[in-house]
Amino acid sequence: MIAVLAGGVGAARFLDGLVRVVDPREVTAVVNTGDDLVLHGLSISPDLDTVSYTLAGLVNPSTGWGRDGESFAAMDALEQLGAPAWFRLGDRDLGTHLYRTGRLAAGARLHEVTAELARAWGVQTRVLPMSDDPVRTRLELADGGEEVEFQEYFVHRRHGVAVRRVRFAGAEASRPAPGVLDALAAADCVVVAPSNPVVSIGPILAVPGIAPLLAQRRDRVVAVSPIVAGQAVKGPAARLLVELGGQSSALGVARHLAHVAGTLVVDLADAALAPEIEQVGVRCAIAATMMHTSEIAAELARATLAAVQARPTAGGA
Ligand code: FO1
């Protein structure tokens, strides 16, 4: 069994590769819900949907999020009424949010609704939210100190503003969703997908119980760097690492995740950083990490598993 800590698009592409090299039923994805929001009265879980749409073959391949072949008639109608339209919800995608909102209002828990959606779309991999409880990523802006919600920062302000603090509201009181700790404890290997270490993996690690369990098993935990040659493959990972006092490099990722991950897979372009990464106590493996195709993603998944399988366990087995 393999468990994967997952954010959005990068994680979904990695998972799509992974299920080509191992039985999809042997994989559990533990997905960030810190990006979740309520908009137009609807409960929206972007990373859960990105992962499930991708594994179901329903995702929009050009954006990596939302559904393929979308129309935006409902969005146009909302915009005409003066409702906020910066967060683009396609008509088909809206069906997902209507379903989730209705089921949650009827008393279902987020992990149950997520499983129902995945089953309906024919996803064989187990997709779990990190928690059923609300945890919300909030960013304090460097200029003025205003605190904004994740999607306000990421989409509305196009992650173009400096941040001085990130917090995960609700995390302390949250519990891991049913199945999460069992999956992480039983997994032969836990992969930290190439997602933003601060705002995608950070919220998962902030759910009580998850980071201590991974720290205990760090020999079995392998992360894939989302930073290549000092740049984020997608999104604000590079600048957030720097703004919060770290470095925008694979070495910065190694330092950020060293408490939970014993191994880091870095891109071929970062091979020269291997000695410094090993110096911070993280074993370094090198592979092609730019997932331009499903075949490259599958090859990356294979290399990631090999990196941790090659590592002796504490007992020397
Ligand atoms: N990302 C955008 O850049 N613009 C959008 O309008 C947008 C809408 C959206 C709707 C549903 C959904 O599931 C995802 C959506 N995303 C959008 C992506 C989302 O903001 C990010 O991928 C994640 O939250 C970060 O992982």
PDB file of N, CA and C in Angstrom, residues 175-247:
ATOM      1  N   ARG A 175      -9.370  16.862  13.468  1.00  0.00           N
ATOM      2  CA  ARG A 175      -8.909  15.470  13.581  1.00  0.00           C
ATOM      3  C   ARG A 175      -8.686  14.932  12.176  1.00  0.00           C
ATOM      4  N   PRO A 176      -7.736  14.028  12.007  1.00  0.00           N
ATOM      5  CA  PRO A 176      -7.566  13.421  10.691  1.00  0.00           C
ATOM      6  C   PRO A 176      -8.868  12.709  10.306  1.00  0.00           C
ATOM      7  N   ALA A 177      -9.213  12.723   9.027  1.00  0.00           N
ATOM      8  CA  ALA A 177     -10.428  12.020   8.588  1.00  0.00           C
ATOM      9  C   ALA A 177     -10.252  10.521   8.854  1.00  0.00           C
ATOM     10  N   PRO A 178     -11.357   9.807   9.054  1.00  0.00           N
ATOM     11  CA  PRO A 178     -11.250   8.368   9.275  1.00  0.00           C
ATOM     12  C   PRO A 178     -10.456   7.707   8.144  1.00  0.00           C
ATOM     13  N   GLY A 179      -9.521   6.872   8.516  1.00  0.00           N
ATOM     14  CA  GLY A 179      -8.715   6.162   7.517  1.00  0.00           C
ATOM     15  C   GLY A 179      -7.364   6.791   7.255  1.00  0.00           C
ATOM     16  N   VAL A 180      -7.213   8.077   7.610  1.00  0.00           N
ATOM     17  CA  VAL A 180      -5.963   8.776   7.261  1.00  0.00           C
ATOM     18  C   VAL A 180      -4.779   8.205   8.045  1.00  0.00           C
ATOM     19  N   LEU A 181      -4.891   8.183   9.378  1.00  0.00           N
ATOM     20  CA  LEU A 181      -3.740   7.719  10.173  1.00  0.00           C
ATOM     21  C   LEU A 181      -3.460   6.244   9.888  1.00  0.00           C
ATOM     22  N   ASP A 182      -4.511   5.445   9.724  1.00  0.00           N
ATOM     23  CA  ASP A 182      -4.304   4.014   9.420  1.00  0.00           C
ATOM     24  C   ASP A 182      -3.550   3.864   8.100  1.00  0.00           C
ATOM     25  N   ALA A 183      -3.934   4.639   7.106  1.00  0.00           N
ATOM     26  CA  ALA A 183      -3.273   4.537   5.790  1.00  0.00           C
ATOM     27  C   ALA A 183      -1.802   4.945   5.901  1.00  0.00           C
ATOM     28  N   LEU A 184      -1.541   6.017   6.644  1.00  0.00           N
ATOM     29  CA  LEU A 184      -0.150   6.493   6.760  1.00  0.00           C
ATOM     30  C   LEU A 184       0.693   5.519   7.579  1.00  0.00           C
ATOM     31  N   ALA A 185       0.075   4.860   8.566  1.00  0.00           N
ATOM     32  CA  ALA A 185       0.820   3.916   9.409  1.00  0.00           C
ATOM     33  C   ALA A 185       1.077   2.602   8.666  1.00  0.00           C
ATOM     34  N   ALA A 186       0.128   2.206   7.823  1.00  0.00           N
ATOM     35  CA  ALA A 186       0.238   0.887   7.180  1.00  0.00           C
ATOM     36  C   ALA A 186       0.991   0.940   5.852  1.00  0.00           C
ATOM     37  N   ALA A 187       1.171   2.123   5.300  1.00  0.00           N
ATOM     38  CA  ALA A 187       1.750   2.233   3.947  1.00  0.00           C
ATOM     39  C   ALA A 187       3.194   1.711   3.918  1.00  0.00           C
ATOM     40  N   ASP A 188       3.532   0.985   2.864  1.00  0.00           N
ATOM     41  CA  ASP A 188       4.934   0.585   2.665  1.00  0.00           C
ATOM     42  C   ASP A 188       5.763   1.833   2.474  1.00  0.00           C
ATOM     43  N   CYS A 189       5.145   2.804   1.825  1.00  0.00           N
ATOM     44  CA  CYS A 189       5.866   4.051   1.607  1.00  0.00           C
ATOM     45  C   CYS A 189       4.861   5.199   1.501  1.00  0.00           C
ATOM     46  N   VAL A 190       5.251   6.351   2.035  1.00  0.00           N
ATOM     47  CA  VAL A 190       4.402   7.546   1.956  1.00  0.00           C
ATOM     48  C   VAL A 190       5.118   8.535   1.042  1.00  0.00           C
ATOM     49  N   VAL A 191       4.415   8.994   0.022  1.00  0.00           N
ATOM     50  CA  VAL A 191       4.994   9.971  -0.903  1.00  0.00           C
ATOM     51  C   VAL A 191       4.405  11.344  -0.594  1.00  0.00           C
ATOM     52  N   VAL A 192       5.273  12.336  -0.435  1.00  0.00           N
ATOM     53  CA  VAL A 192       4.811  13.727  -0.376  1.00  0.00           C
ATOM     54  C   VAL A 192       4.887  14.218  -1.825  1.00  0.00           C
ATOM     55  N   ALA A 193       3.745  14.380  -2.438  1.00  0.00           N
ATOM     56  CA  ALA A 193       3.680  14.707  -3.868  1.00  0.00           C
ATOM     57  C   ALA A 193       4.337  16.061  -4.154  1.00  0.00           C
ATOM     58  N   PRO A 194       4.690  16.323  -5.416  1.00  0.00           N
ATOM     59  CA  PRO A 194       5.300  17.624  -5.752  1.00  0.00           C
ATOM     60  C   PRO A 194       4.270  18.762  -5.692  1.00  0.00           C
ATOM     61  N   SER A 195       3.881  19.084  -4.478  1.00  0.00           N
ATOM     62  CA  SER A 195       2.912  20.150  -4.214  1.00  0.00           C
ATOM     63  C   SER A 195       3.626  21.224  -3.406  1.00  0.00           C
ATOM     64  N   ASN A 196       3.015  22.392  -3.340  1.00  0.00           N
ATOM     65  CA  ASN A 196       3.593  23.500  -2.582  1.00  0.00           C
ATOM     66  C   ASN A 196       3.813  23.061  -1.125  1.00  0.00           C
ATOM     67  N   PRO A 197       5.081  23.059  -0.661  1.00  0.00           N
ATOM     68  CA  PRO A 197       5.327  22.544   0.691  1.00  0.00           C
ATOM     69  C   PRO A 197       4.706  23.416   1.781  1.00  0.00           C
ATOM     70  N   VAL A 198       4.506  24.709   1.486  1.00  0.00           N
ATOM     71  CA  VAL A 198       3.973  25.627   2.504  1.00  0.00           C
ATOM     72  C   VAL A 198       2.447  25.545   2.559  1.00  0.00           C
ATOM     73  N   VAL A 199       1.776  25.793   1.433  1.00  0.00           N
ATOM     74  CA  VAL A 199       0.321  25.942   1.487  1.00  0.00           C
ATOM     75  C   VAL A 199      -0.475  24.722   1.016  1.00  0.00           C
ATOM     76  N   SER A 200       0.201  23.688   0.500  1.00  0.00           N
ATOM     77  CA  SER A 200      -0.543  22.475   0.132  1.00  0.00           C
ATOM     78  C   SER A 200      -0.213  21.330   1.074  1.00  0.00           C
ATOM     79  N   ILE A 201       1.074  21.127   1.365  1.00  0.00           N
ATOM     80  CA  ILE A 201       1.475  20.061   2.282  1.00  0.00           C
ATOM     81  C   ILE A 201       1.380  20.577   3.731  1.00  0.00           C
ATOM     82  N   GLY A 202       1.681  21.869   3.945  1.00  0.00           N
ATOM     83  CA  GLY A 202       1.638  22.467   5.290  1.00  0.00           C
ATOM     84  C   GLY A 202       0.329  22.188   6.030  1.00  0.00           C
ATOM     85  N   PRO A 203      -0.832  22.418   5.380  1.00  0.00           N
ATOM     86  CA  PRO A 203      -2.096  22.177   6.107  1.00  0.00           C
ATOM     87  C   PRO A 203      -2.263  20.705   6.499  1.00  0.00           C
ATOM     88  N   ILE A 204      -1.807  19.792   5.647  1.00  0.00           N
ATOM     89  CA  ILE A 204      -1.960  18.357   5.970  1.00  0.00           C
ATOM     90  C   ILE A 204      -1.115  18.040   7.208  1.00  0.00           C
ATOM     91  N   LEU A 205       0.110  18.578   7.229  1.00  0.00           N
ATOM     92  CA  LEU A 205       1.009  18.315   8.357  1.00  0.00           C
ATOM     93  C   LEU A 205       0.527  19.007   9.631  1.00  0.00           C
ATOM     94  N   ALA A 206      -0.346  20.015   9.481  1.00  0.00           N
ATOM     95  CA  ALA A 206      -0.846  20.736  10.657  1.00  0.00           C
ATOM     96  C   ALA A 206      -2.005  20.007  11.341  1.00  0.00           C
ATOM     97  N   VAL A 207      -2.565  19.010  10.696  1.00  0.00           N
ATOM     98  CA  VAL A 207      -3.655  18.248  11.328  1.00  0.00           C
ATOM     99  C   VAL A 207      -3.037  17.361  12.410  1.00  0.00           C
ATOM    100  N   PRO A 208      -3.474  17.505  13.658  1.00  0.00           N
ATOM    101  CA  PRO A 208      -2.824  16.788  14.748  1.00  0.00           C
ATOM    102  C   PRO A 208      -2.706  15.290  14.481  1.00  0.00           C
ATOM    103  N   GLY A 209      -1.533  14.771  14.761  1.00  0.00           N
ATOM    104  CA  GLY A 209      -1.309  13.326  14.614  1.00  0.00           C
ATOM    105  C   GLY A 209      -0.574  12.960  13.342  1.00  0.00           C
ATOM    106  N   ILE A 210      -0.707  13.776  12.277  1.00  0.00           N
ATOM    107  CA  ILE A 210      -0.137  13.377  10.986  1.00  0.00           C
ATOM    108  C   ILE A 210       1.386  13.552  10.972  1.00  0.00           C
ATOM    109  N   ALA A 211       1.880  14.750  11.316  1.00  0.00           N
ATOM    110  CA  ALA A 211       3.335  14.968  11.261  1.00  0.00           C
ATOM    111  C   ALA A 211       4.094  14.051  12.231  1.00  0.00           C
ATOM    112  N   PRO A 212       3.636  13.877  13.488  1.00  0.00           N
ATOM    113  CA  PRO A 212       4.372  12.969  14.380  1.00  0.00           C
ATOM    114  C   PRO A 212       4.446  11.540  13.846  1.00  0.00           C
ATOM    115  N   LEU A 213       3.373  11.091  13.221  1.00  0.00           N
ATOM    116  CA  LEU A 213       3.380   9.733  12.666  1.00  0.00           C
ATOM    117  C   LEU A 213       4.397   9.626  11.523  1.00  0.00           C
ATOM    118  N   LEU A 214       4.422  10.640  10.669  1.00  0.00           N
ATOM    119  CA  LEU A 214       5.375  10.610   9.547  1.00  0.00           C
ATOM    120  C   LEU A 214       6.809  10.738  10.050  1.00  0.00           C
ATOM    121  N   ALA A 215       6.998  11.565  11.091  1.00  0.00           N
ATOM    122  CA  ALA A 215       8.351  11.737  11.646  1.00  0.00           C
ATOM    123  C   ALA A 215       8.890  10.396  12.145  1.00  0.00           C
ATOM    124  N   GLN A 216       7.993   9.621  12.740  1.00  0.00           N
ATOM    125  CA  GLN A 216       8.391   8.284  13.232  1.00  0.00           C
ATOM    126  C   GLN A 216       8.771   7.356  12.093  1.00  0.00           C
ATOM    127  N   ARG A 217       8.134   7.598  10.924  1.00  0.00           N
ATOM    128  CA  ARG A 217       8.326   6.701   9.781  1.00  0.00           C
ATOM    129  C   ARG A 217       9.139   7.371   8.657  1.00  0.00           C
ATOM    130  N   ARG A 218       9.942   8.384   9.016  1.00  0.00           N
ATOM    131  CA  ARG A 218      10.531   9.210   7.955  1.00  0.00           C
ATOM    132  C   ARG A 218      11.417   8.424   6.999  1.00  0.00           C
ATOM    133  N   ASP A 219      11.935   7.296   7.424  1.00  0.00           N
ATOM    134  CA  ASP A 219      12.693   6.423   6.514  1.00  0.00           C
ATOM    135  C   ASP A 219      11.835   5.893   5.374  1.00  0.00           C
ATOM    136  N   ARG A 220      10.537   5.884   5.593  1.00  0.00           N
ATOM    137  CA  ARG A 220       9.588   5.365   4.590  1.00  0.00           C
ATOM    138  C   ARG A 220       8.884   6.507   3.861  1.00  0.00           C
ATOM    139  N   VAL A 221       9.289   7.738   4.138  1.00  0.00           N
ATOM    140  CA  VAL A 221       8.607   8.894   3.527  1.00  0.00           C
ATOM    141  C   VAL A 221       9.527   9.537   2.494  1.00  0.00           C
ATOM    142  N   VAL A 222       9.033   9.681   1.286  1.00  0.00           N
ATOM    143  CA  VAL A 222       9.817  10.288   0.207  1.00  0.00           C
ATOM    144  C   VAL A 222       9.027  11.454  -0.382  1.00  0.00           C
ATOM    145  N   ALA A 223       9.678  12.594  -0.470  1.00  0.00           N
ATOM    146  CA  ALA A 223       9.030  13.768  -1.058  1.00  0.00           C
ATOM    147  C   ALA A 223       9.591  14.006  -2.462  1.00  0.00           C
ATOM    148  N   VAL A 224       8.773  14.617  -3.306  1.00  0.00           N
ATOM    149  CA  VAL A 224       9.237  15.011  -4.642  1.00  0.00           C
ATOM    150  C   VAL A 224       9.263  16.541  -4.667  1.00  0.00           C
ATOM    151  N   SER A 225      10.394  17.109  -5.037  1.00  0.00           N
ATOM    152  CA  SER A 225      10.522  18.568  -4.994  1.00  0.00           C
ATOM    153  C   SER A 225       9.658  19.242  -6.068  1.00  0.00           C
ATOM    154  N   PRO A 226       8.824  20.217  -5.662  1.00  0.00           N
ATOM    155  CA  PRO A 226       8.073  20.991  -6.657  1.00  0.00           C
ATOM    156  C   PRO A 226       8.878  22.186  -7.158  1.00  0.00           C
ATOM    157  N   ILE A 227      10.114  22.324  -6.648  1.00  0.00           N
ATOM    158  CA  ILE A 227      10.982  23.424  -7.105  1.00  0.00           C
ATOM    159  C   ILE A 227      12.059  22.819  -8.003  1.00  0.00           C
ATOM    160  N   VAL A 228      12.189  23.366  -9.189  1.00  0.00           N
ATOM    161  CA  VAL A 228      13.189  22.888 -10.147  1.00  0.00           C
ATOM    162  C   VAL A 228      14.031  24.087 -10.585  1.00  0.00           C
ATOM    163  N   ALA A 229      15.326  23.953 -10.431  1.00  0.00           N
ATOM    164  CA  ALA A 229      16.251  25.036 -10.784  1.00  0.00           C
ATOM    165  C   ALA A 229      15.829  26.367 -10.150  1.00  0.00           C
ATOM    166  N   GLY A 230      15.390  26.292  -8.899  1.00  0.00           N
ATOM    167  CA  GLY A 230      15.062  27.508  -8.156  1.00  0.00           C
ATOM    168  C   GLY A 230      13.687  28.076  -8.443  1.00  0.00           C
ATOM    169  N   GLN A 231      12.947  27.479  -9.386  1.00  0.00           N
ATOM    170  CA  GLN A 231      11.622  27.992  -9.755  1.00  0.00           C
ATOM    171  C   GLN A 231      10.547  26.977  -9.396  1.00  0.00           C
ATOM    172  N   ALA A 232       9.367  27.484  -9.016  1.00  0.00           N
ATOM    173  CA  ALA A 232       8.236  26.577  -8.796  1.00  0.00           C
ATOM    174  C   ALA A 232       7.759  26.066 -10.142  1.00  0.00           C
ATOM    175  N   VAL A 233       7.442  24.783 -10.227  1.00  0.00           N
ATOM    176  CA  VAL A 233       6.894  24.250 -11.474  1.00  0.00           C
ATOM    177  C   VAL A 233       5.583  24.974 -11.779  1.00  0.00           C
ATOM    178  N   LYS A 234       4.806  25.298 -10.725  1.00  0.00           N
ATOM    179  CA  LYS A 234       3.533  25.998 -10.881  1.00  0.00           C
ATOM    180  C   LYS A 234       3.242  26.748  -9.577  1.00  0.00           C
ATOM    181  N   GLY A 235       2.679  27.919  -9.654  1.00  0.00           N
ATOM    182  CA  GLY A 235       2.218  28.615  -8.450  1.00  0.00           C
ATOM    183  C   GLY A 235       3.309  29.292  -7.641  1.00  0.00           C
ATOM    184  N   PRO A 236       2.950  29.684  -6.397  1.00  0.00           N
ATOM    185  CA  PRO A 236       3.820  30.563  -5.616  1.00  0.00           C
ATOM    186  C   PRO A 236       4.784  29.866  -4.660  1.00  0.00           C
ATOM    187  N   ALA A 237       5.096  28.582  -4.868  1.00  0.00           N
ATOM    188  CA  ALA A 237       5.935  27.866  -3.885  1.00  0.00           C
ATOM    189  C   ALA A 237       7.280  28.552  -3.685  1.00  0.00           C
ATOM    190  N   ALA A 238       7.916  28.982  -4.782  1.00  0.00           N
ATOM    191  CA  ALA A 238       9.262  29.552  -4.669  1.00  0.00           C
ATOM    192  C   ALA A 238       9.229  30.830  -3.834  1.00  0.00           C
ATOM    193  N   ARG A 239       8.299  31.741  -4.176  1.00  0.00           N
ATOM    194  CA  ARG A 239       8.311  33.011  -3.437  1.00  0.00           C
ATOM    195  C   ARG A 239       7.834  32.837  -2.006  1.00  0.00           C
ATOM    196  N   LEU A 240       6.906  31.911  -1.747  1.00  0.00           N
ATOM    197  CA  LEU A 240       6.448  31.695  -0.366  1.00  0.00           C
ATOM    198  C   LEU A 240       7.572  31.142   0.502  1.00  0.00           C
ATOM    199  N   LEU A 241       8.369  30.213  -0.064  1.00  0.00           N
ATOM    200  CA  LEU A 241       9.492  29.672   0.713  1.00  0.00           C
ATOM    201  C   LEU A 241      10.421  30.805   1.141  1.00  0.00           C
ATOM    202  N   VAL A 242      10.698  31.719   0.219  1.00  0.00           N
ATOM    203  CA  VAL A 242      11.614  32.825   0.517  1.00  0.00           C
ATOM    204  C   VAL A 242      10.963  33.810   1.500  1.00  0.00           C
ATOM    205  N   GLU A 243       9.695  34.182   1.212  1.00  0.00           N
ATOM    206  CA  GLU A 243       9.025  35.178   2.066  1.00  0.00           C
ATOM    207  C   GLU A 243       8.906  34.693   3.514  1.00  0.00           C
ATOM    208  N   LEU A 244       8.862  33.369   3.690  1.00  0.00           N
ATOM    209  CA  LEU A 244       8.715  32.838   5.051  1.00  0.00           C
ATOM    210  C   LEU A 244      10.062  32.423   5.642  1.00  0.00           C
ATOM    211  N   GLY A 245      11.141  32.874   5.010  1.00  0.00           N
ATOM    212  CA  GLY A 245      12.459  32.713   5.632  1.00  0.00           C
ATOM    213  C   GLY A 245      13.272  31.531   5.138  1.00  0.00           C
ATOM    214  N   GLY A 246      12.785  30.835   4.120  1.00  0.00           N
ATOM    215  CA  GLY A 246      13.543  29.690   3.592  1.00  0.00           C
ATOM    216  C   GLY A 246      14.215  30.031   2.271  1.00  0.00           C
ATOM    217  N   GLN A 247      14.455  29.004   1.470  1.00  0.00           N
ATOM    218  CA  GLN A 247      15.137  29.209   0.182  1.00  0.00           C
ATOM    219  C   GLN A 247      14.302  28.613  -0.941  1.00  0.00           C
TER     220      GLN A 247
END
